mmCIF file of C-alpha atoms in Angstrom:
data_model
loop_
_atom_site.group_PDB
_atom_site.id
_atom_site.type_symbol
_atom_site.label_atom_id
_atom_site.label_comp_id
_atom_site.label_asym_id
_atom_site.label_seq_id
_atom_site.Cartn_x
_atom_site.Cartn_y
_atom_site.Cartn_z
ATOM 1 C CA MET D 25 24.068 14.707 17.292
ATOM 2 C CA PRO D 26 23.239 15.465 13.494
ATOM 3 C CA VAL D 27 21.920 12.389 11.601
ATOM 4 C CA ASP D 28 24.505 9.996 10.683
ATOM 5 C CA ILE D 29 24.031 9.901 6.797
ATOM 6 C CA GLU D 30 26.703 7.803 6.147
ATOM 7 C CA ASN D 31 25.610 4.943 8.288
ATOM 8 C CA TYR D 32 21.704 5.521 6.552
ATOM 9 C CA ASP D 33 22.936 5.154 3.238
ATOM 10 C CA LYS D 34 25.433 2.043 4.434
ATOM 11 C CA ILE D 35 22.121 0.249 5.536
ATOM 12 C CA LYS D 36 20.207 1.264 2.428
ATOM 13 C CA ALA D 37 23.050 -0.614 0.407
ATOM 14 C CA GLU D 38 22.506 -3.649 2.859
ATOM 15 C CA LEU D 39 18.884 -3.919 1.919
ATOM 16 C CA ASN D 40 17.739 -6.662 -0.898
ATOM 17 C CA ASP D 41 15.358 -5.378 -3.655
ATOM 18 C CA GLU D 42 12.501 -6.427 -1.720
ATOM 19 C CA ALA D 43 13.258 -4.991 1.585
ATOM 20 C CA ARG D 44 12.318 -1.687 2.600
ATOM 21 C CA LEU D 45 13.883 0.621 5.631
ATOM 22 C CA ILE D 46 11.663 2.563 8.134
ATOM 23 C CA ALA D 47 13.716 4.867 9.793
ATOM 24 C CA VAL D 48 12.610 5.069 13.115
ATOM 25 C CA SER D 49 12.095 8.924 14.354
ATOM 26 C CA LYS D 50 10.236 8.878 17.822
ATOM 27 C CA THR D 51 11.656 11.421 20.111
ATOM 28 C CA GLN D 52 13.399 12.917 17.707
ATOM 29 C CA SER D 53 13.288 16.477 15.930
ATOM 30 C CA SER D 54 11.348 17.447 13.113
ATOM 31 C CA ALA D 55 14.729 19.230 11.924
ATOM 32 C CA ASP D 56 16.299 15.464 12.399
ATOM 33 C CA VAL D 57 13.438 13.824 10.288
ATOM 34 C CA LEU D 58 13.712 16.731 7.410
ATOM 35 C CA GLN D 59 17.042 16.312 7.362
ATOM 36 C CA LEU D 60 16.783 12.540 6.321
ATOM 37 C CA TYR D 61 13.682 13.320 3.975
ATOM 38 C CA ASN D 62 15.854 15.663 1.927
ATOM 39 C CA ASN D 63 18.364 12.658 1.428
ATOM 40 C CA GLY D 64 15.497 10.689 -0.176
ATOM 41 C CA GLN D 65 14.242 8.428 2.908
ATOM 42 C CA ARG D 66 10.074 8.705 2.707
ATOM 43 C CA GLU D 67 8.813 6.317 5.117
ATOM 44 C CA PHE D 68 9.391 6.847 9.036
ATOM 45 C CA GLY D 69 8.234 5.259 11.971
ATOM 46 C CA GLU D 70 6.866 6.738 15.342
ATOM 47 C CA ASN D 71 5.662 5.076 18.654
ATOM 48 C CA TYR D 72 3.937 8.041 20.129
ATOM 49 C CA VAL D 73 0.366 9.208 19.026
ATOM 50 C CA GLN D 74 0.757 13.099 19.880
ATOM 51 C CA GLU D 75 4.366 13.306 18.545
ATOM 52 C CA LEU D 76 3.524 11.605 15.456
ATOM 53 C CA VAL D 77 0.338 14.079 14.652
ATOM 54 C CA ASP D 78 2.947 16.881 15.661
ATOM 55 C CA LYS D 79 5.493 15.966 13.158
ATOM 56 C CA HIS D 80 2.660 15.027 10.520
ATOM 57 C CA LEU D 81 1.579 18.585 10.563
ATOM 58 C CA GLN D 82 5.014 19.923 10.330
ATOM 59 C CA LEU D 83 6.279 18.043 7.629
ATOM 60 C CA SER D 84 5.899 17.419 4.402
ATOM 61 C CA GLU D 85 2.620 15.325 2.727
ATOM 62 C CA ASP D 86 4.322 12.892 1.213
ATOM 63 C CA ILE D 87 5.881 11.178 3.975
ATOM 64 C CA GLN D 88 4.377 7.627 4.470
ATOM 65 C CA TRP D 89 3.995 7.680 8.301
ATOM 66 C CA HIS D 90 4.131 4.331 10.330
ATOM 67 C CA PHE D 91 3.146 3.688 13.953
ATOM 68 C CA ILE D 92 5.101 0.732 15.384
ATOM 69 C CA GLY D 93 4.077 1.491 19.138
ATOM 70 C CA HIS D 94 1.622 0.191 21.358
ATOM 71 C CA LEU D 95 -1.390 1.504 20.016
ATOM 72 C CA GLN D 96 -4.269 2.229 22.508
ATOM 73 C CA SER D 97 -8.099 2.095 20.924
ATOM 74 C CA ASN D 98 -8.992 5.378 22.310
ATOM 75 C CA LYS D 99 -6.047 7.156 19.976
ATOM 76 C CA VAL D 100 -6.527 5.352 16.767
ATOM 77 C CA LYS D 101 -8.785 8.431 15.804
ATOM 78 C CA ASN D 102 -5.940 11.059 15.854
ATOM 79 C CA ILE D 103 -4.023 9.047 13.457
ATOM 80 C CA ALA D 104 -6.898 7.480 11.257
ATOM 81 C CA PRO D 105 -6.521 10.371 8.708
ATOM 82 C CA PHE D 106 -3.407 10.085 7.401
ATOM 83 C CA ILE D 107 -1.751 6.935 8.720
ATOM 84 C CA SER D 108 -0.059 4.834 6.154
ATOM 85 C CA LEU D 109 0.632 1.540 7.899
ATOM 86 C CA ILE D 110 -0.145 0.658 11.501
ATOM 87 C CA GLN D 111 2.416 -2.174 12.159
ATOM 88 C CA SER D 112 1.644 -2.996 15.840
ATOM 89 C CA VAL D 113 -2.110 -4.535 15.823
ATOM 90 C CA ASP D 114 -2.179 -6.829 19.023
ATOM 91 C CA SER D 115 -5.626 -7.530 19.095
ATOM 92 C CA TYR D 116 -9.110 -8.086 17.012
ATOM 93 C CA LYS D 117 -10.700 -5.059 19.103
ATOM 94 C CA LEU D 118 -7.805 -2.830 17.937
ATOM 95 C CA LEU D 119 -8.364 -3.559 14.161
ATOM 96 C CA GLN D 120 -12.271 -3.474 14.868
ATOM 97 C CA GLU D 121 -11.636 0.064 16.302
ATOM 98 C CA ILE D 122 -9.171 0.822 13.179
ATOM 99 C CA ASP D 123 -11.932 0.049 10.889
ATOM 100 C CA LYS D 124 -14.091 1.908 12.533
ATOM 101 C CA GLN D 125 -12.072 5.316 12.486
ATOM 102 C CA ALA D 126 -11.208 4.367 8.765
ATOM 103 C CA LYS D 127 -14.451 3.960 7.361
ATOM 104 C CA LYS D 128 -15.163 7.774 9.141
ATOM 105 C CA HIS D 129 -12.218 9.067 6.723
ATOM 106 C CA GLU D 130 -13.788 7.086 3.733
ATOM 107 C CA ARG D 131 -10.337 5.410 3.737
ATOM 108 C CA LYS D 132 -8.608 2.146 4.137
ATOM 109 C CA ILE D 133 -5.578 1.674 6.484
ATOM 110 C CA ASN D 134 -3.233 -0.741 6.056
ATOM 111 C CA CYS D 135 -2.342 -2.776 8.887
ATOM 112 C CA LEU D 136 0.330 -5.624 10.191
ATOM 113 C CA LEU D 137 -0.495 -8.197 12.987
ATOM 114 C CA GLN D 138 2.169 -7.935 15.474
ATOM 115 C CA VAL D 139 3.367 -11.453 16.628
ATOM 116 C CA HIS D 140 4.787 -12.106 20.104
ATOM 117 C CA ILE D 141 8.029 -14.092 19.524
ATOM 118 C CA ALA D 142 10.394 -12.966 22.210
ATOM 119 C CA MET D 143 11.272 -14.398 25.409
ATOM 120 C CA GLU D 144 10.417 -11.316 27.044
ATOM 121 C CA GLU D 145 6.701 -11.047 28.726
ATOM 122 C CA SER D 146 6.638 -7.389 28.587
ATOM 123 C CA LYS D 147 6.652 -7.515 24.599
ATOM 124 C CA PHE D 148 2.944 -7.033 22.608
ATOM 125 C CA GLY D 149 1.770 -9.245 20.381
ATOM 126 C CA MET D 150 -0.539 -12.255 19.456
ATOM 127 C CA ASP D 151 0.738 -15.770 19.479
ATOM 128 C CA LYS D 152 0.304 -18.020 16.078
ATOM 129 C CA ALA D 153 -3.316 -19.286 17.532
ATOM 130 C CA GLU D 154 -4.568 -15.724 18.083
ATOM 131 C CA ILE D 155 -3.057 -14.404 14.734
ATOM 132 C CA PHE D 156 -5.101 -17.103 12.975
ATOM 133 C CA GLU D 157 -8.199 -16.220 14.874
ATOM 134 C CA VAL D 158 -8.110 -12.837 14.074
ATOM 135 C CA LEU D 159 -7.587 -13.513 10.184
ATOM 136 C CA ASN D 160 -10.573 -15.851 10.477
ATOM 137 C CA LYS D 161 -13.131 -13.176 11.527
ATOM 138 C CA CYS D 162 -11.655 -10.165 10.010
ATOM 139 C CA GLU D 163 -13.341 -10.215 6.569
ATOM 140 C CA SER D 164 -16.299 -8.456 7.693
ATOM 141 C CA LEU D 165 -13.993 -5.476 8.408
ATOM 142 C CA GLN D 166 -14.001 -3.523 5.294
ATOM 143 C CA ASN D 167 -12.026 -0.696 5.747
ATOM 144 C CA ILE D 168 -8.823 -2.174 6.737
ATOM 145 C CA VAL D 169 -6.156 -4.278 4.865
ATOM 146 C CA ILE D 170 -3.955 -6.538 6.652
ATOM 147 C CA THR D 171 -0.556 -6.589 4.667
ATOM 148 C CA GLY D 172 1.385 -8.695 6.555
ATOM 149 C CA LEU D 173 3.154 -9.753 9.889
ATOM 150 C CA MET D 174 5.472 -7.585 12.031
ATOM 151 C CA GLY D 175 7.549 -8.762 15.255
ATOM 152 C CA MET D 176 10.312 -7.713 17.784
ATOM 153 C CA ALA D 177 13.103 -10.405 18.491
ATOM 154 C CA SER D 178 14.293 -10.932 22.238
ATOM 155 C CA PHE D 179 16.634 -8.180 23.505
ATOM 156 C CA THR D 180 19.922 -10.468 23.920
ATOM 157 C CA THR D 181 23.713 -11.098 22.748
ATOM 158 C CA ASP D 182 22.436 -14.548 22.277
ATOM 159 C CA THR D 183 22.323 -14.492 18.332
ATOM 160 C CA GLU D 184 21.027 -17.861 17.538
ATOM 161 C CA LYS D 185 17.986 -16.873 20.242
ATOM 162 C CA VAL D 186 17.422 -14.063 17.962
ATOM 163 C CA ARG D 187 17.464 -16.078 14.415
ATOM 164 C CA GLN D 188 15.610 -18.835 16.069
ATOM 165 C CA GLU D 189 12.510 -15.943 16.853
ATOM 166 C CA PHE D 190 13.184 -14.709 13.016
ATOM 167 C CA LYS D 191 12.892 -18.081 11.841
ATOM 168 C CA THR D 192 9.606 -18.868 13.547
ATOM 169 C CA LEU D 193 8.175 -15.380 12.415
ATOM 170 C CA GLN D 194 8.795 -16.382 8.918
ATOM 171 C CA GLU D 195 7.642 -19.738 9.306
ATOM 172 C CA ILE D 196 4.194 -18.077 10.554
ATOM 173 C CA PHE D 197 4.350 -15.602 7.411
ATOM 174 C CA ASN D 198 4.470 -18.107 4.968
ATOM 175 C CA GLU D 199 1.336 -20.023 6.898
ATOM 176 C CA VAL D 200 -0.675 -16.479 6.415
ATOM 177 C CA GLN D 201 0.309 -16.174 2.972
ATOM 178 C CA ALA D 202 -2.255 -19.014 2.014
ATOM 179 C CA ILE D 203 -4.777 -17.386 3.565
ATOM 180 C CA LYS D 204 -7.198 -15.519 0.780
ATOM 181 C CA LYS D 205 -9.449 -13.285 2.084
ATOM 182 C CA THR D 206 -10.816 -9.955 0.177
ATOM 183 C CA ASN D 207 -9.336 -7.562 3.079
ATOM 184 C CA CYS D 208 -5.551 -9.557 3.465
ATOM 185 C CA ASN D 209 -2.808 -8.904 1.169
ATOM 186 C CA MET D 210 0.270 -10.857 3.043
ATOM 187 C CA THR D 211 3.513 -8.900 1.447
ATOM 188 C CA ILE D 212 5.088 -7.654 4.299
ATOM 189 C CA LEU D 213 6.949 -9.344 7.117
ATOM 190 C CA SER D 214 8.658 -6.138 9.559
ATOM 191 C CA MET D 215 11.340 -7.647 11.564
ATOM 192 C CA GLY D 216 14.698 -6.280 12.841
ATOM 193 C CA MET D 217 15.731 -3.142 14.592
ATOM 194 C CA SER D 218 19.525 -1.333 15.048
ATOM 195 C CA GLY D 219 20.786 -4.014 16.699
ATOM 196 C CA ASP D 220 19.543 -7.362 14.860
ATOM 197 C CA TYR D 221 18.565 -6.349 11.274
ATOM 198 C CA LYS D 222 21.472 -8.087 9.455
ATOM 199 C CA ILE D 223 20.463 -11.359 11.147
ATOM 200 C CA ALA D 224 16.138 -10.403 10.233
ATOM 201 C CA LEU D 225 17.471 -9.700 6.606
ATOM 202 C CA GLN D 226 19.307 -12.979 6.540
ATOM 203 C CA GLU D 227 15.872 -14.799 8.062
ATOM 204 C CA GLY D 228 13.722 -13.192 5.197
ATOM 205 C CA SER D 229 12.710 -9.671 6.477
ATOM 206 C CA LYS D 230 11.028 -7.397 4.231
ATOM 207 C CA MET D 231 10.907 -4.315 6.053
ATOM 208 C CA VAL D 232 13.490 -2.927 8.838
ATOM 209 C CA ARG D 233 12.876 -0.752 11.492
ATOM 210 C CA ILE D 234 16.275 1.524 12.382
ATOM 211 C CA GLY D 235 16.484 4.514 14.464
ATOM 212 C CA SER D 236 19.419 4.666 16.566
ATOM 213 C CA LEU D 237 21.905 3.807 14.105
ATOM 214 C CA ILE D 238 20.501 6.553 11.938
ATOM 215 C CA PHE D 239 19.725 9.312 14.592
ATOM 216 C CA GLY D 240 21.678 8.551 17.591
ATOM 217 C CA GLU D 241 20.929 7.465 20.983
ATOM 218 C CA ARG D 242 16.820 8.474 21.633
ATOM 219 C CA LYS D 243 16.008 11.301 23.498
ATOM 220 C CA PRO D 244 14.030 10.874 26.613
ATOM 221 C CA HIS D 245 10.101 10.982 26.028
ATOM 222 C CA ARG D 246 7.746 13.522 27.640
ATOM 223 C CA ASN D 247 5.690 11.320 30.111
ATOM 224 C CA PRO D 248 6.302 8.044 28.964
ATOM 225 C CA SER D 249 4.420 4.981 30.244
ATOM 226 C CA PRO D 250 6.054 1.501 30.965
ATOM 227 C CA ASN D 251 4.218 0.124 27.707
ATOM 228 C CA GLY D 252 5.489 2.952 25.300
ATOM 229 C CA GLU D 253 2.353 5.274 25.085
ATOM 230 C CA GLU D 254 2.029 8.323 26.746
ATOM 231 C CA LEU D 255 0.012 9.073 29.703
#
């Protein structure tokens, strides 16, 4: 299925001045990414480390790659040289590893802390108390910058449930913005995907992650594991 440029343009027109679109290109071909790149898109989201590395090597250097899936600590080293933003930091241990690998490459890596707001237990992320615990001890990490929060709402047709989960995340985001640390710059609230991005924008999202509305249905990934990483 070709990239739906008409839908892409429609979504871009729906964004407010503060919101950014991350085109989720996981399992899509480099040719599809290139088609959207040629239409002006520069920020793309990937879930699988090896697929992300391959696309980075094949495509233009000015693409800003976002890692949005569950990231295993032992694979941080593969994306540390080039990643623009890791959206799915779900533990202090992972943040430490990102800092370690970023230091090796003499760069700072931007990170979002992933908040668990959905009713599904299978979703990753930290609760509010864990978010503040991480923020209270992260200042010693000099090669990361925490630039905001990310969350995924429940997969449900109950739009009020989704809206309330986004409201909860917005409230936490408002609280963490008051935290002043040298390696924190809380400007990004990443919430909203293909099925719920309109609600997310209404509730204050500054970054939406959209794949299927632009690229069509996701293609099967080789050797996927239940948690969204490679085996």
